[in-house]
Coordinates of C-alpha atoms in Angstrom, one line a residue:
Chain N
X1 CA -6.0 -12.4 40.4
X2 CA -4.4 -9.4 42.5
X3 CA -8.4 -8.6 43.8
X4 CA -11.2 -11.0 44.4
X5 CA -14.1 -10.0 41.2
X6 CA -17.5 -10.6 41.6
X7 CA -20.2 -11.2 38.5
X8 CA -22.2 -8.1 38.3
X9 CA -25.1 -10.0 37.3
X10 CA -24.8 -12.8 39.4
X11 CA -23.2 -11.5 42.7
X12 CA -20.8 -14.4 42.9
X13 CA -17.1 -14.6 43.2
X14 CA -15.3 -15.3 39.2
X15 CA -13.1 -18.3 39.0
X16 CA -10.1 -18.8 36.4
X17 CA -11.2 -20.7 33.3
X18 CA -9.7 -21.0 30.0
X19 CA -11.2 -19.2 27.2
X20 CA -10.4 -20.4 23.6
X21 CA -10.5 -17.2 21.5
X22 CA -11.3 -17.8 18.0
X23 CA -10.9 -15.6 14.8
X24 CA -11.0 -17.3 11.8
X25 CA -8.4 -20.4 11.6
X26 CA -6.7 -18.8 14.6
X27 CA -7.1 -20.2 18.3
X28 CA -5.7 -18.1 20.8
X29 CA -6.5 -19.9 24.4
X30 CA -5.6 -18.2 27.7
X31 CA -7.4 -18.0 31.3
X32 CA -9.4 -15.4 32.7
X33 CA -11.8 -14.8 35.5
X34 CA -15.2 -16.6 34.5
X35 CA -18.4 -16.6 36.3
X36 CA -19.5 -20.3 37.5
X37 CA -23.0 -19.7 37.3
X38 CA -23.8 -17.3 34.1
X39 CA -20.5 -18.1 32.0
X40 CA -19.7 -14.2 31.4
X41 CA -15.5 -13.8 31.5
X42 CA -14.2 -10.2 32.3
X43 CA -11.3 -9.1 29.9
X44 CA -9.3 -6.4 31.7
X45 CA -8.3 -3.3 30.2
X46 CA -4.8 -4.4 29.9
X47 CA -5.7 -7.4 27.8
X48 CA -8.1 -5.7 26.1
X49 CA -5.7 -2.6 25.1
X50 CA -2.5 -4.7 24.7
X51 CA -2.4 -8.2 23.5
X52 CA -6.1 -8.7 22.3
X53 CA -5.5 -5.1 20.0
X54 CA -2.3 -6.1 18.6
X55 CA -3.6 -9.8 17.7
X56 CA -6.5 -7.7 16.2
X57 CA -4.3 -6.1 14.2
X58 CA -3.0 -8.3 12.9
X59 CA -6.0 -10.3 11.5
X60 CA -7.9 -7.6 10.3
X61 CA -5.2 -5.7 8.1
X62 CA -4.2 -3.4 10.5
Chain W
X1 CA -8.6 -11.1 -30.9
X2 CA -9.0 -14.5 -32.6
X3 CA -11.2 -15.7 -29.5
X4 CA -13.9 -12.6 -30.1
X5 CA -14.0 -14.0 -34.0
X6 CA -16.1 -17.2 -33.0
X7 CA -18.2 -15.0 -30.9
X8 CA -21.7 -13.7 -31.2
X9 CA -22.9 -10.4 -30.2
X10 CA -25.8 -12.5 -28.5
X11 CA -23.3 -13.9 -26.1
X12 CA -21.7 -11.1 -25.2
X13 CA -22.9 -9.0 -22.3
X14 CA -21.7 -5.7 -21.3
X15 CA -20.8 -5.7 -17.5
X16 CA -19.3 -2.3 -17.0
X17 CA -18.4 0.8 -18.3
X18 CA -14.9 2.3 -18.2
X19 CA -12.2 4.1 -20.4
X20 CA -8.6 3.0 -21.7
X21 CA -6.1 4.1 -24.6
X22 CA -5.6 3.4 -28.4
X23 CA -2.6 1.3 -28.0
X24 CA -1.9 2.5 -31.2
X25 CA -2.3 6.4 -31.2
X26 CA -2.7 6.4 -27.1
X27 CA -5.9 8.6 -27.3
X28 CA -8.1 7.8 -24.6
X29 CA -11.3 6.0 -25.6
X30 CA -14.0 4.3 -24.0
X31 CA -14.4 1.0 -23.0
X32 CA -16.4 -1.8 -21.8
X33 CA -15.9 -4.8 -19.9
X34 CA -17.7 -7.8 -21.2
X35 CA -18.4 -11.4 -20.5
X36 CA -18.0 -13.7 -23.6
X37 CA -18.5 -17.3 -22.0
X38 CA -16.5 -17.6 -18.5
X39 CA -13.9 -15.1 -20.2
X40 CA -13.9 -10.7 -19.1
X41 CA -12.5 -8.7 -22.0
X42 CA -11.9 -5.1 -21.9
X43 CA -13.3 -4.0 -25.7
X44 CA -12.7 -0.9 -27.3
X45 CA -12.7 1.0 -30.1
X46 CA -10.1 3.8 -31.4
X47 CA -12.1 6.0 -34.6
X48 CA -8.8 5.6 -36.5
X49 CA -7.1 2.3 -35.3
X50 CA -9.8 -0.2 -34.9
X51 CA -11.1 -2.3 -32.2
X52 CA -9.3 -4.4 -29.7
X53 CA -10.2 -6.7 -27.2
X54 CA -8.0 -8.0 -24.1
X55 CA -8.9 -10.7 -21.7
X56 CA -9.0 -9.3 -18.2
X57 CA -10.1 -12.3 -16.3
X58 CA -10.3 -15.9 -16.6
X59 CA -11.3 -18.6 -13.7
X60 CA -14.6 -19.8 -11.5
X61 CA -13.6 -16.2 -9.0
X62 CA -17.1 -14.4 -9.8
X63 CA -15.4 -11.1 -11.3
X64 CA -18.3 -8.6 -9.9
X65 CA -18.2 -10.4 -6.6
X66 CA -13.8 -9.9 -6.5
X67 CA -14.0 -6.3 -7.9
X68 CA -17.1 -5.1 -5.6
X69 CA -18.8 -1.7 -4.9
X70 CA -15.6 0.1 -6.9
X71 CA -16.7 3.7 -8.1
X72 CA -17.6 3.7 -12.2
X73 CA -15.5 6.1 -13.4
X74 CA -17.8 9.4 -14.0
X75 CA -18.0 11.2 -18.1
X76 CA -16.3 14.1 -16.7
X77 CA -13.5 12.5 -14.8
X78 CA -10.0 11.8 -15.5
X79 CA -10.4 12.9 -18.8
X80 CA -6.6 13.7 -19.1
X81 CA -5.6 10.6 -17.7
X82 CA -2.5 9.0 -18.3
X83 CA -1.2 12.3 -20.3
X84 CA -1.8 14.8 -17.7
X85 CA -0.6 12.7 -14.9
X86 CA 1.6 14.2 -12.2
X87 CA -0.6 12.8 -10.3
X88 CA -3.4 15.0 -10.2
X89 CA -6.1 16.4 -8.3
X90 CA -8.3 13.7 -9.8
X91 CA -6.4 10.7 -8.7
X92 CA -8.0 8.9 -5.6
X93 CA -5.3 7.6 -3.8
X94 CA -1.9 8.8 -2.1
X95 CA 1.6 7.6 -2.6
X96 CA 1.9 3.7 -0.7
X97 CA 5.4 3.1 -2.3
X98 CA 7.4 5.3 -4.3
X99 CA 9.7 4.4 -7.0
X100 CA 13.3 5.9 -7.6
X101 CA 15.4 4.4 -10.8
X102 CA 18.9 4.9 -9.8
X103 CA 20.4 3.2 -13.4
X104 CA 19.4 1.9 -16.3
X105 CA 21.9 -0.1 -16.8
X106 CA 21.8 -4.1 -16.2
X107 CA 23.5 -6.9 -15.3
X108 CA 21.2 -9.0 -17.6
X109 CA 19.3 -9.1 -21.0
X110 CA 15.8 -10.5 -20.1
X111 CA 13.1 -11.1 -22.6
X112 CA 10.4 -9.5 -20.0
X113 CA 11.3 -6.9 -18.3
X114 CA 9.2 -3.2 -17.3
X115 CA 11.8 -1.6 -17.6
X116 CA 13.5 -1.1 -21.0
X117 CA 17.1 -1.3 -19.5
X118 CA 20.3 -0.7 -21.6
X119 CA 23.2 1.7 -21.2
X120 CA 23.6 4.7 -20.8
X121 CA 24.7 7.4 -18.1
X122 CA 23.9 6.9 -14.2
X123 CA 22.1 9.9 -12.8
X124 CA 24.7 11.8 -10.7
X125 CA 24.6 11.2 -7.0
X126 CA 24.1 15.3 -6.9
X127 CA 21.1 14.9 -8.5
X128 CA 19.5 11.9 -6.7
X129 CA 20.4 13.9 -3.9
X130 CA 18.0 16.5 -5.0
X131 CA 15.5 14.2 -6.0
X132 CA 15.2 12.3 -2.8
X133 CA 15.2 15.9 -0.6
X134 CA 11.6 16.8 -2.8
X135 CA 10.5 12.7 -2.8
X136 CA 11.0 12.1 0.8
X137 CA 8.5 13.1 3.4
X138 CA 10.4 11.9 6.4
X139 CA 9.2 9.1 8.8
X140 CA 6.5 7.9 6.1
X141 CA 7.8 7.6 2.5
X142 CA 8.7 3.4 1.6
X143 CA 11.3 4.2 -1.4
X144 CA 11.8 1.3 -3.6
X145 CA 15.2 1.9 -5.2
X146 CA 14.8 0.1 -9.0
X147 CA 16.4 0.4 -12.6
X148 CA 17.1 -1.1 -14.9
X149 CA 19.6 -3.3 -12.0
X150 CA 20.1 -0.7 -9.2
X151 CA 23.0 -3.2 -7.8
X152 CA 25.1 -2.8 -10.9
X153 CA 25.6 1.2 -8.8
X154 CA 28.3 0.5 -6.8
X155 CA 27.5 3.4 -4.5
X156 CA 24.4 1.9 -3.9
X157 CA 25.2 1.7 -0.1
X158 CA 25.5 5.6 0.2
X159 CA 21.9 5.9 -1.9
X160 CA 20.6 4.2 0.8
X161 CA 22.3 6.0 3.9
X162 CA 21.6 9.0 1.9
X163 CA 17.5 8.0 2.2
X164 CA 17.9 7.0 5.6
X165 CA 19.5 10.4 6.8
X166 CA 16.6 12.0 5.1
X167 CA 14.2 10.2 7.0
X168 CA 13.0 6.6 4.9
X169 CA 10.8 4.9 6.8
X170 CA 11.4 1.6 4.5
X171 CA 14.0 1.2 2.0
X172 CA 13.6 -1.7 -0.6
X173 CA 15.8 -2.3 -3.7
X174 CA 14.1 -3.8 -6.4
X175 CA 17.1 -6.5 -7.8
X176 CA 17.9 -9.5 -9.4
X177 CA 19.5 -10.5 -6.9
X178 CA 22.8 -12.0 -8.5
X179 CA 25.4 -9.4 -7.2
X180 CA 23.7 -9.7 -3.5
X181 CA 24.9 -13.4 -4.7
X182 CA 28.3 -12.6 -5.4
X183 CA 29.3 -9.9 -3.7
X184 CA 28.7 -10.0 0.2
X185 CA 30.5 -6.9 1.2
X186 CA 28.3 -5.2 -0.8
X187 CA 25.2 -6.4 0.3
X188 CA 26.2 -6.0 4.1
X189 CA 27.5 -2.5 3.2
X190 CA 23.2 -2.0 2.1
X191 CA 22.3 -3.6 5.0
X192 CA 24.5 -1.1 7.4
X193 CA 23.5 1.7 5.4
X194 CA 20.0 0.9 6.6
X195 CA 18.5 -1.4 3.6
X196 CA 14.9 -2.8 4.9
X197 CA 14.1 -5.4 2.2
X198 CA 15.1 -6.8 -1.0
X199 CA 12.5 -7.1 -3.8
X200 CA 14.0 -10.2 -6.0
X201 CA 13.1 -11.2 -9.0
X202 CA 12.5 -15.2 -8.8
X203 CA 10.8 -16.3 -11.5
X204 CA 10.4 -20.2 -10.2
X205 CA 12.4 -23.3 -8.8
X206 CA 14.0 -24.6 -11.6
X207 CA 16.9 -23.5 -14.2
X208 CA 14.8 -24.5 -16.8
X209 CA 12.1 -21.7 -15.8
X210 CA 15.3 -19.3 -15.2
X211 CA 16.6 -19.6 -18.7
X212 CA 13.1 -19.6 -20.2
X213 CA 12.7 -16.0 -18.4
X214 CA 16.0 -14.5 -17.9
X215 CA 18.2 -16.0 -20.5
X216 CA 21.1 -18.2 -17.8
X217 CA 20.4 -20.6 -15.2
X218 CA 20.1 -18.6 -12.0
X219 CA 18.3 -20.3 -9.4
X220 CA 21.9 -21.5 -7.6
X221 CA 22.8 -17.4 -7.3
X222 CA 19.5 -16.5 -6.2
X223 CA 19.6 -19.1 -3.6
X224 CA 23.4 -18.1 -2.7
X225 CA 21.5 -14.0 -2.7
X226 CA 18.8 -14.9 -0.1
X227 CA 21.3 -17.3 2.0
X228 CA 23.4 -13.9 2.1
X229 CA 20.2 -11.9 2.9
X230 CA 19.5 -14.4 5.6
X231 CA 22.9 -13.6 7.4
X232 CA 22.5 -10.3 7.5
X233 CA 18.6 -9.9 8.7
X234 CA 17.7 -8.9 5.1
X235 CA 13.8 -9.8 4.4
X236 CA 13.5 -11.2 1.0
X237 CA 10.5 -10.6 -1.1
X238 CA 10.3 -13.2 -4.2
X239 CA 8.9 -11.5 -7.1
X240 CA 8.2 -14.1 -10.0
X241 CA 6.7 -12.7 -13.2
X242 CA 3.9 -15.2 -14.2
X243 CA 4.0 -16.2 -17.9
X244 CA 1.5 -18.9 -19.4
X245 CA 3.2 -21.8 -20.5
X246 CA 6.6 -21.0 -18.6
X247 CA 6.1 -20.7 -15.0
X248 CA 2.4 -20.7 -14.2
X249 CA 2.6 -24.2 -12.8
X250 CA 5.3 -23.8 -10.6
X251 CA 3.6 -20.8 -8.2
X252 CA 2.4 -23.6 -5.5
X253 CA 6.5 -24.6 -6.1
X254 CA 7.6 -21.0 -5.2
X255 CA 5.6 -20.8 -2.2
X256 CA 6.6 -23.7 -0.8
X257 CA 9.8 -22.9 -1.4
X258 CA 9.6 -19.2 0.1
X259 CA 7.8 -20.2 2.9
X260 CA 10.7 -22.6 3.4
X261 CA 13.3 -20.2 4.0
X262 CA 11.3 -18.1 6.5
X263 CA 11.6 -16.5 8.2
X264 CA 14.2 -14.8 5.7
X265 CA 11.4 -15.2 3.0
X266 CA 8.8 -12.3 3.7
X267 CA 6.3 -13.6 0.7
X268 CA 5.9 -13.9 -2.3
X269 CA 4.7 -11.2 -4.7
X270 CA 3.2 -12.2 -8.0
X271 CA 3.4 -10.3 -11.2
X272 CA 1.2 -11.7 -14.3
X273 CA 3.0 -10.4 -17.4
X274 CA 1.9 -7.2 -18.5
X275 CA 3.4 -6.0 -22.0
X276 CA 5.3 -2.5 -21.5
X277 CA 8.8 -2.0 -21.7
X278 CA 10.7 -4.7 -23.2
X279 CA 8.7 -8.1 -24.9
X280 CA 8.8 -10.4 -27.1
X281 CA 6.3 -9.2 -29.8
X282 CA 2.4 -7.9 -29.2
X283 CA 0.4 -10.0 -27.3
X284 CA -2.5 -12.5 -27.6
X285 CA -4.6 -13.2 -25.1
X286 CA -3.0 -16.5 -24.5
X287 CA -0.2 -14.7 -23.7
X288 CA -2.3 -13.2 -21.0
X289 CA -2.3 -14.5 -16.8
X290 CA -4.8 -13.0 -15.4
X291 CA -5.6 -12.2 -11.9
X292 CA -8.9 -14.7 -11.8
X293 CA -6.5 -17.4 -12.9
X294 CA -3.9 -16.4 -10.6
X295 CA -6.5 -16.9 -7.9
X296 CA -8.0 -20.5 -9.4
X297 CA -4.0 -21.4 -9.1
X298 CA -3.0 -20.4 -5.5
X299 CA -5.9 -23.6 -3.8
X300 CA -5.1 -25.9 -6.4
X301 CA -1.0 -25.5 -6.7
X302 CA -0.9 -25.4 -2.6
X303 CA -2.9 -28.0 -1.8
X304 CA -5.2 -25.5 -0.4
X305 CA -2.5 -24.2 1.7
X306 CA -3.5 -20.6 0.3
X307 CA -8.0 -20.6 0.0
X308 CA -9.3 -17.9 -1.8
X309 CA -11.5 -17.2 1.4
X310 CA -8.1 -16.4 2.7
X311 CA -7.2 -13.4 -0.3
X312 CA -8.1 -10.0 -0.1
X313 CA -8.6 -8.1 -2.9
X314 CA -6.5 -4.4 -2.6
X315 CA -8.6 -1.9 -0.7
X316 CA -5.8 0.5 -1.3
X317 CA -5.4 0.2 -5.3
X318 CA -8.0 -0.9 -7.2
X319 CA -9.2 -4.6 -6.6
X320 CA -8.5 -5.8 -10.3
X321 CA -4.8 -4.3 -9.4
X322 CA -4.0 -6.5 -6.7
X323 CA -4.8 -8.9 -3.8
X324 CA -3.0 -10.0 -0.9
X325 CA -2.8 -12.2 2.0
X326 CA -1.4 -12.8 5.4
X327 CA 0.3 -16.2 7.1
X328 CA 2.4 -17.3 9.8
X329 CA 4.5 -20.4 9.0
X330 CA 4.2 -22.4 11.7
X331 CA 7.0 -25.1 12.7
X332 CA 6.1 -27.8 10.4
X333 CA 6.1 -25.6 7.5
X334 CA 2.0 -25.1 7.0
X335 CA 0.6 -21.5 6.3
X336 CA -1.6 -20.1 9.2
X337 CA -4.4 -17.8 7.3
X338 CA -4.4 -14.8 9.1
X339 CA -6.6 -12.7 6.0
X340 CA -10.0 -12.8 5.9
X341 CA -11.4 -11.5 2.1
X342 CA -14.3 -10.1 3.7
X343 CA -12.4 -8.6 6.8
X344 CA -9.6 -5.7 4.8
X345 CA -10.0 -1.9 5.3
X346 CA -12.3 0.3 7.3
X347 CA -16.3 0.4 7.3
X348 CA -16.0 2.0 4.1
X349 CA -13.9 -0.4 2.7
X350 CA -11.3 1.9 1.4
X351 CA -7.8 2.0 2.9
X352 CA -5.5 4.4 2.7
X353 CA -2.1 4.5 1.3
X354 CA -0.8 5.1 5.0
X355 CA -2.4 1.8 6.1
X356 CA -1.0 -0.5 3.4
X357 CA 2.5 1.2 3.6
X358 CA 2.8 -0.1 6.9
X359 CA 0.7 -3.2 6.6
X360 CA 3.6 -4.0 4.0
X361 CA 6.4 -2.4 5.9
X362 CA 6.1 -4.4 8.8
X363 CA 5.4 -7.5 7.0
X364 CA 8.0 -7.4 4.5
X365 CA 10.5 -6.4 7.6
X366 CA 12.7 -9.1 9.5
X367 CA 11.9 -8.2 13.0
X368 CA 14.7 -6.4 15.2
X369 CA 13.6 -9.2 18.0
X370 CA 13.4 -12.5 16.8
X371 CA 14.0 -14.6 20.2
X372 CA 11.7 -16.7 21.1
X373 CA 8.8 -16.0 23.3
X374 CA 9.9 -16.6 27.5
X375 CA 8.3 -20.0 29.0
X376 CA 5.6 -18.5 30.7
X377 CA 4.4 -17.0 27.6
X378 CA 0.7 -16.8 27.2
X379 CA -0.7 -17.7 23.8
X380 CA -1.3 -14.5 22.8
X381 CA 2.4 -13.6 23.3
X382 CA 3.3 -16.7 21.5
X383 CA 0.9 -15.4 18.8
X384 CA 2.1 -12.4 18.3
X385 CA 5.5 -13.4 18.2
X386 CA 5.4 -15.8 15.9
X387 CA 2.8 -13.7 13.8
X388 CA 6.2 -11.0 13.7
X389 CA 8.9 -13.4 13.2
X390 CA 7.4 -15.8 11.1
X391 CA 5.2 -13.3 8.8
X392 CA 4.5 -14.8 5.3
X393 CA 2.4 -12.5 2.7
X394 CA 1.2 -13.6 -0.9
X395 CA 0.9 -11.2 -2.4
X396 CA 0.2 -10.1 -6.1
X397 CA 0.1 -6.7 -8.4
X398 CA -1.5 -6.9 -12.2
X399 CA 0.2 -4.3 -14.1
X400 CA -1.6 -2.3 -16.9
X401 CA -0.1 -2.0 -20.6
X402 CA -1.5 -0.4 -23.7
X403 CA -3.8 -2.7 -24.4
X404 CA -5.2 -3.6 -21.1
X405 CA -5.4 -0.3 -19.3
X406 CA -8.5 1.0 -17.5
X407 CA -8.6 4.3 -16.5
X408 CA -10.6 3.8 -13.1
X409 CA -7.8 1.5 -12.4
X410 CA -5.2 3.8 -13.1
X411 CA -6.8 7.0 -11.0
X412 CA -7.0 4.3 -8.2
X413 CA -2.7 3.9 -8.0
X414 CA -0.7 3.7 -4.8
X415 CA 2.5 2.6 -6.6
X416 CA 4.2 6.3 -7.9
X417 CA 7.3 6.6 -9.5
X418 CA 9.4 9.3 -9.3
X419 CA 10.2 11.1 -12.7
X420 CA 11.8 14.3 -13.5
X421 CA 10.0 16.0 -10.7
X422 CA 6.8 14.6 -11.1
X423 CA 5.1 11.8 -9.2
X424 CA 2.9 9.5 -11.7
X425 CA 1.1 5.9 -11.2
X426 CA 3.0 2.9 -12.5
X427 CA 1.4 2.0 -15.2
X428 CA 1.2 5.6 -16.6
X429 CA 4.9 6.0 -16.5
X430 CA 6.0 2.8 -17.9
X431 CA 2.8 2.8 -20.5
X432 CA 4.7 1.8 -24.0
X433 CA 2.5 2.1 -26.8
X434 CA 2.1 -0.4 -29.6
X435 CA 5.6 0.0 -31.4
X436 CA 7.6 0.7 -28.6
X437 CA 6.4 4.6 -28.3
X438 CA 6.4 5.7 -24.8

């Protein structure tokens, strides 16, 4: 993580966790900043716009 | 017909309304689809000819569940339809894939075959010159180059630069396969000339099924075609034509064995039997395949490699024209669903020509980049990659004949051919009526 993030909700500094990302049969697992006390992740724009889209794509006949 | 014979009107029940043809006279006339037992027929009645009725759908698939909240076909609409067609204002869905028959000449004599086939002159390269300049919108149209056997051309290669230069987005020729076989230089002349994908007739995995369809034993040569496709980054669609009896046990065979050859193989694109063009005699219904027991096949054949939760009916055509479905073949040779049935299309559940075009194009299309992903890859990456190197579709398309034909189908059409200046669905274009009457 270039910047430190902290949960909105919680006030506390995110740590890196794996996420497993499921669709269907598919299990896509990567790490990204995770709250330790509420659980929420953040997905960054660039994630969310690039890869995430794409793989979107191509699982909902796109 | 003899099936309807042991029938009772009690235990028939009328489950929609449509229109289709006299197969005899071709007048349009309405129609009704109607469950007798497990069995859908399409029943009609021409004033002059009689009635006939056609199994459309066989198989546990609940039929009004696969075809959905598809638009009834109105008393006022289409009323010209096939006769009129050019396409017109009526029909409900742009151009996915556009058909252009450079011959109709062929290199074989097959029982089945769409088109009739046989000698006669090749169109002048002037003139498919002029065609493809009013056909081609450029950076969108797929052109599937077909025949009778468009590779029996041997300026096939400068058909296809020809497209390119006007701006093809996908170029697919529509073959046999046997002189992609044979004749490398040629093929790699198509490829260089900017060939996307080859379309090849594979009926199934044995020479027994070969002769039973095409008449010689052909699997070696249309091993030998795709080995030659391989080595020049030609996709490879296999195309069997399903008939009961000859080949319908072998479609868990051709999958295995397209998925195999990946990622070379791009899918597999089924065909049940429809009767235009050239067969045999008239059929029966147990000459029939239908779509529902396509669907019943595809779990059992694969060892529920392919689930129907897995197969979406078209959103583009009509959902009794088609279905299709998307893989990744991992390492160890196992399908990775990637469909959902209840995921295709927009909100509406419609999608448009433009959508599927592309959806196929990029499928159907060996990637320009096919190295693996970098070491520090994160799985998405490695998804993604293997989800554009490793694409497998199955796929399937029900064609229409005389006998079958449903006019909410047909207005519904993505596939056009090209003919004498006109653009017209498919089926309407290669409609033969009973007797061989165009």
């Amino acid at each position: 993580m270039a910047r430190k993030l902290k949960c909105a909700r919680c006030g506390v500094d995110l740590e890196m966790k794996k996420i497993d990302f499921k669709y269907f049969e598919v299990e896509i697992a990567k790490e990204i900043p995770c709250c330790p006390s509420c659980g929420q992740y953040f997905i960054d724009q660039e994630l969310a716009e690039g890869r995430m889209r794409a793989a979107e794509m191509e699982l909902e006949d796109k | 017909m003899g099936a309807i014979g042991k029938m009772t009107t009690e235990q028939k029940q009328i489950i929609g309304k449509t229109r289709s043809i006299c197969p005899i006279c071709g007048k349009q006339i309405a129609a009704e689809r109607v469950k007798i037992g497990e069995e859908i027929f399409l029943e009609k009645t021409c004033p002059k000819h009689g009635f006939w009725s056609t199994v459309i759908w066989r198989g546990p698939v609940n039929f009004l569940e696969w075809i959905g909240e598809s638009a009834a076909l109105g008393d006022d609409e289409n009323l010209g339809c096939p006769y009129d067609c050019g396409i017109c204002g009526e029909h409900r869905q742009q151009t996915c894939c556009v058909l252009y028959e450079v011959t109709c000449r062929c290199n074989l004599a097959c029982p089945y075959c769409f088109a009739e086939g046989g000698l006669g002159d090749d169109i002048p390269m002037e003139q498919i010159k002029a065609d493809l300049a009013r056909l081609i919108k450029p950076g969108q149209t797929f052109l599937q180059l077909s025949g009778g056997e468009p590779t029996v051309r041997d300026d096939l290669p400068q058909i296809i630069r020809l497209a390119r230069e006007m701006g093809c987005k996908y170029i697919q020729v529509n073959s046999n396969g046997l002189r992609f076989a044979d004749d490398e230089p040629y093929l790699a002349a198509c490829a260089e000339a900017g060939l996307s994908f080859v379309f090849m007739q594979f009926d199934g995995t044995s020479d027994e099924i070969q002769i039973a369809m095409r008449g010689e034993p052909l699997l070696e040569r249309k091993k030998q075609a795709i080995d030659n496709c391989a080595k020049y980054k030609i996709g490879v669609t296999l195309v069997p034509t399903l008939v009961p009896g000859v080949n319908t046990d072998d479609i868990g065979n051709i999958i295995r064995f397209g998925s195999s050859l990946s990622p070379t193989v791009r899918g597999v694109h089924f065909q049940p039997v429809s009767y235009f063009g050239r067969y045999p005699e008239p059929p029966a219904n147990a000459d029939r395949f239908t779509l529902g027991e396509l669907l019943a096949a595809l779990p059992l054949q694969t060892d529920n490699g392919v689930k129907l939760t897995n197969i979406a009916p078209s959103h583009c055509d009509h959902a009794l024209c088609g279905f299709h479905s998307s893989f990744i073949v991992r390492h160890d040779g196992s399908l990775l669903a990637l469909t959902r049935r209840d995921s295709g299309g927009c909100c509406c559940g419609a999608t448009t020509a433009e959508q599927n075009r592309e959806y196929i194009g990029r499928r159907w299309q060996r990637s320009a980049d096919e190295s693996p992903c970098p070491e520090d890859a994160d799985d998405f990456e490695k998804f993604l990659n293997e989800a554009r190197v490793y694409s497998f579709t199955v796929t399937a398309m029900a064609f229409q004949d005389a006998y079958n034909l449903d006019i909410e189908r047909l207005r519904q059409c993505s596939l056009h051919v090209y003919d004498e200046g006109r653009i017209k669905p498919f089926c309407a274009r290669y409609l033969t009526l009973s007797g061989g009457q165009a």
